[in-house]
Coordinates of C-alpha atoms in Angstrom, one line a residue:
X392 CA -49.1 -42.9 41.5
X393 CA -45.5 -45.0 40.6
X394 CA -44.7 -45.4 36.3
X395 CA -42.1 -44.1 35.0
X396 CA -42.4 -44.8 31.4
X397 CA -40.8 -42.0 29.3
X398 CA -41.8 -41.1 26.1
X399 CA -40.1 -40.6 22.8
X400 CA -41.9 -36.9 22.7
X401 CA -40.4 -35.5 26.0
X402 CA -37.2 -33.9 25.5
X403 CA -35.6 -33.1 28.8
X404 CA -34.6 -29.0 29.7
X405 CA -34.7 -27.1 32.6
X406 CA -36.5 -24.5 31.0
X407 CA -39.7 -22.4 33.2
X408 CA -41.8 -24.1 30.3
X409 CA -39.9 -27.7 31.6
X410 CA -40.8 -26.2 35.8
X411 CA -44.0 -25.6 36.0
X412 CA -46.4 -28.1 37.7
X413 CA -48.1 -31.0 35.1
X414 CA -51.1 -29.5 36.0
X415 CA -50.5 -25.5 35.5
X416 CA -49.5 -26.8 32.0
X417 CA -52.5 -28.6 31.4
X418 CA -54.8 -26.4 32.5
X419 CA -52.8 -23.7 29.8
X420 CA -53.1 -25.2 27.4
X421 CA -56.7 -26.2 27.2
X422 CA -57.9 -22.2 28.2
X423 CA -55.1 -21.8 24.8
X424 CA -57.0 -24.5 22.4
X425 CA -60.4 -23.1 23.6
X426 CA -60.0 -20.0 23.0
X427 CA -58.3 -20.6 19.7
X428 CA -61.4 -22.7 18.5
X429 CA -63.4 -19.8 20.2
X430 CA -61.7 -17.4 17.7
X431 CA -64.2 -16.6 14.4
X432 CA -62.3 -17.9 11.3
X433 CA -62.6 -14.9 9.5
X434 CA -60.0 -12.8 12.3
X435 CA -57.0 -14.0 9.8
X436 CA -54.3 -12.0 12.1
X437 CA -54.9 -13.7 14.8
X438 CA -54.4 -17.1 14.4
X439 CA -50.3 -14.8 13.3
X440 CA -50.6 -13.6 16.6
X441 CA -51.7 -17.1 18.4
X442 CA -49.0 -18.8 16.2
X443 CA -46.1 -16.4 17.4
X444 CA -47.3 -16.9 20.1
X445 CA -46.4 -20.5 20.8
X446 CA -43.3 -19.4 19.1
X447 CA -42.5 -17.5 22.2
X448 CA -43.2 -20.3 24.8
X449 CA -41.0 -22.8 22.2
X450 CA -38.4 -20.3 22.5
X451 CA -38.9 -20.1 25.7
X452 CA -38.2 -24.1 26.8
X453 CA -36.1 -24.3 24.2
X454 CA -37.4 -26.8 22.0
X455 CA -35.9 -26.7 18.2
X456 CA -38.7 -25.5 15.1
X457 CA -37.1 -28.4 13.5
X458 CA -38.5 -30.5 15.9
X459 CA -41.7 -29.7 16.7
X460 CA -42.3 -28.9 12.8
X461 CA -41.6 -32.8 12.3
X462 CA -44.1 -33.8 14.5
X463 CA -46.9 -31.3 13.2
X464 CA -46.7 -34.1 10.2
X465 CA -49.6 -36.7 12.7
X466 CA -52.2 -33.4 11.1
X467 CA -51.7 -35.0 8.0
X468 CA -54.7 -37.0 7.5
X469 CA -56.4 -33.8 8.7
X470 CA -54.6 -31.0 6.4
X471 CA -55.8 -33.6 3.4
X472 CA -59.8 -33.6 4.3
X473 CA -59.4 -29.2 4.8
X474 CA -57.5 -29.4 0.9
X475 CA -60.8 -31.5 -0.5
X476 CA -63.0 -29.3 1.3
X477 CA -62.8 -26.7 -1.2
X478 CA -63.6 -28.9 -3.9
X479 CA -66.7 -30.5 -1.8
X480 CA -68.6 -28.1 0.4
X481 CA -72.0 -26.5 -1.6
X482 CA -71.9 -23.0 -1.9
X483 CA -71.1 -19.6 -4.3
X484 CA -67.4 -20.7 -6.4
X485 CA -64.5 -18.4 -7.1
X486 CA -61.9 -19.7 -9.7
X487 CA -58.3 -20.0 -9.0
X488 CA -56.0 -21.5 -12.0
X489 CA -58.2 -22.8 -13.9
X490 CA -59.9 -24.3 -10.0
X491 CA -63.7 -24.1 -9.2
X492 CA -62.7 -23.9 -5.5
X493 CA -66.2 -23.6 -3.2
X494 CA -65.5 -20.2 -0.6
X495 CA -67.4 -22.1 1.9
X496 CA -65.2 -24.8 1.5
X497 CA -62.1 -22.4 1.5
X498 CA -63.1 -21.3 4.5
X499 CA -63.5 -24.6 5.9
X500 CA -60.5 -25.6 4.5
X501 CA -58.6 -22.1 6.8
X502 CA -60.8 -23.3 9.6
X503 CA -59.6 -26.8 10.1
X504 CA -56.2 -25.7 9.3
X505 CA -55.3 -23.2 11.5
X506 CA -57.7 -24.1 14.9
X507 CA -56.0 -27.9 14.5
X508 CA -52.3 -27.1 14.1
X509 CA -52.3 -24.5 16.1
X510 CA -54.3 -27.6 18.3
X511 CA -52.4 -30.4 18.0
X512 CA -48.7 -27.4 18.6
X513 CA -49.8 -26.8 21.7
X514 CA -50.4 -30.5 22.7
X515 CA -46.4 -30.8 21.0
X516 CA -45.0 -28.1 23.1
X517 CA -47.1 -29.9 26.7
X518 CA -45.9 -33.1 25.0
X519 CA -42.1 -32.0 24.7
X520 CA -41.8 -30.6 27.6
X521 CA -44.4 -33.0 30.3
X522 CA -43.1 -36.3 31.5
X523 CA -45.8 -38.7 30.8
X524 CA -46.0 -39.8 34.8
X525 CA -46.1 -36.4 35.3
X526 CA -49.3 -35.5 33.1
X527 CA -51.0 -38.1 34.7
X528 CA -50.5 -36.1 37.9
X529 CA -51.5 -33.1 36.6
X530 CA -54.9 -34.6 34.8
X531 CA -55.6 -36.1 39.3
X532 CA -54.5 -33.4 40.2
X533 CA -56.9 -31.1 37.8
X534 CA -60.2 -33.8 39.9
X535 CA -60.0 -36.4 37.0
X536 CA -62.2 -39.3 38.2
X537 CA -59.8 -41.6 39.5
X538 CA -60.7 -44.2 36.9
X539 CA -60.1 -42.9 33.8
X540 CA -56.4 -41.6 35.4
X541 CA -55.7 -44.6 36.3
X542 CA -56.9 -46.8 33.1
X543 CA -54.6 -44.0 31.1
X544 CA -51.8 -44.9 33.0
X545 CA -52.4 -49.6 33.2
X546 CA -52.1 -48.4 29.1
X547 CA -49.4 -46.4 29.2
X548 CA -47.9 -48.4 32.1
X549 CA -49.1 -52.2 29.5
X550 CA -48.7 -50.7 26.4
X551 CA -45.4 -51.6 25.3
X552 CA -45.5 -54.6 26.7
X553 CA -48.5 -56.0 24.5
X554 CA -46.2 -54.7 21.9
X555 CA -43.6 -56.8 23.0
X556 CA -45.4 -59.6 23.3
X557 CA -47.5 -59.0 19.8
X558 CA -43.7 -58.9 18.6
X559 CA -42.9 -61.9 19.4
X560 CA -45.9 -63.5 17.6
X561 CA -44.5 -62.5 15.4
X562 CA -40.8 -63.0 14.9
X563 CA -42.8 -67.0 15.9
X564 CA -45.0 -67.3 12.8
X565 CA -42.1 -66.5 10.7
X566 CA -39.6 -69.3 11.8
X567 CA -42.7 -71.4 10.6
X568 CA -42.3 -70.0 8.0
X569 CA -45.5 -68.3 7.6
X570 CA -45.5 -65.2 5.2
X571 CA -49.2 -62.9 5.1
X572 CA -49.6 -62.4 1.2
X573 CA -52.6 -62.3 0.5
X574 CA -56.6 -62.6 2.2
X575 CA -56.7 -66.6 3.0
X576 CA -54.0 -65.5 5.2
X577 CA -56.0 -63.0 7.9
X578 CA -57.4 -66.1 9.3
X579 CA -54.2 -67.2 10.5
X580 CA -53.4 -63.2 11.6
X581 CA -57.0 -63.0 13.4
X582 CA -56.4 -66.1 15.1
X583 CA -52.8 -64.1 16.7
X584 CA -55.1 -61.6 17.4
X585 CA -57.4 -63.0 19.3
X586 CA -54.8 -64.7 21.2
X587 CA -52.8 -61.8 21.9
X588 CA -55.9 -60.9 22.9
X589 CA -57.0 -63.9 25.5
X590 CA -53.3 -63.2 26.5
X591 CA -53.5 -59.8 27.5
X592 CA -56.9 -61.0 28.9
X593 CA -54.8 -62.6 31.5
X594 CA -52.4 -61.0 32.1
X595 CA -54.6 -57.9 33.1
X596 CA -56.8 -60.5 35.7
X597 CA -53.2 -61.8 37.4
X598 CA -52.2 -58.1 37.8
X599 CA -55.6 -57.3 38.8
X600 CA -55.1 -60.5 41.6
X601 CA -51.5 -59.0 42.6
X602 CA -52.9 -56.2 43.1
X603 CA -55.8 -56.6 45.7
X604 CA -53.1 -59.4 47.5
X605 CA -51.2 -55.8 48.7
X606 CA -53.8 -54.2 49.7
X607 CA -55.6 -52.2 46.6
X608 CA -59.2 -50.7 47.1
X609 CA -59.7 -48.9 43.3
X610 CA -57.8 -45.7 43.9
X611 CA -53.5 -44.9 43.4
X612 CA -51.5 -44.0 45.8
X613 CA -49.3 -40.4 45.4
X614 CA -45.8 -41.3 46.2
X615 CA -45.3 -37.7 45.6
X616 CA -47.7 -34.9 46.1
X617 CA -47.3 -32.0 43.2
X618 CA -48.7 -28.3 44.5
X619 CA -47.5 -24.9 42.6
X620 CA -47.7 -21.8 44.1
X621 CA -49.8 -18.6 42.7
X622 CA -46.3 -16.7 40.7
X623 CA -47.2 -20.6 39.3
X624 CA -50.0 -20.0 38.2
X625 CA -49.5 -16.9 37.2
X626 CA -46.9 -17.6 34.8
X627 CA -48.9 -20.6 32.8
X628 CA -51.6 -18.6 32.3
X629 CA -49.7 -15.4 30.3
X630 CA -50.3 -17.8 27.4
X631 CA -54.3 -17.8 27.4
X632 CA -54.8 -14.8 29.1
X633 CA -53.2 -13.3 26.1
X634 CA -54.6 -15.6 23.5
X635 CA -57.9 -14.2 25.6
X636 CA -57.4 -10.2 24.7
X637 CA -56.3 -11.7 21.6
X638 CA -59.6 -13.1 20.9
X639 CA -61.7 -10.6 21.9
X640 CA -60.4 -8.5 19.9
X641 CA -61.0 -10.7 17.0
X642 CA -64.7 -10.6 18.0
X643 CA -64.7 -7.2 18.1
X644 CA -63.7 -5.6 15.1

């Protein structure tokens, strides 16, 4: 499988986390998120320990804390939704700073914030330590349906191409004096979107014919097979296993 497009989230490094095979990291991140989601929201201390575990992984991976925190800003829409929950969720209310807040809403907001933030942080660490091409190889190694892996591969490969095409169309409109200033210009933008779709579709047809003429039969060849040793699996399992122990303790207390 080719496709050497590097993504901006990846940070080059030589840490033990970077060196792990991609399918080990994918499985570890998925299991960690699954454990976090399964933890009762009342176990506040458990989420603090999860955060410490991720902080330890971040330290080992050599990712600056500032970089991780900046990338967590992607969850701001969910944070805004969580802050609305104490005001709209029905149930018993408590007064805080003159505001009447719903108790179930407060627990719901905490649940969304804690689990969402930990899940996003785990994803950011994964993306920061694994190249995009390696992630696709890892998904293939984990036996994800080949068609889904190929769709993701082509989406990544040609996303920049379509973006450049859209940028050229925008330059062409501006060079002809067009500037979208209101609803009356939406028709021109809709026409441009339709033209972009047709060009993308035609490009996809040409690429598909070129691939078939070169022997494509529904599967992409894997140039370098990625394997993992038992030690690497054990190293990758340290995070989800530790989180599982915390989760079980949270259910028993």
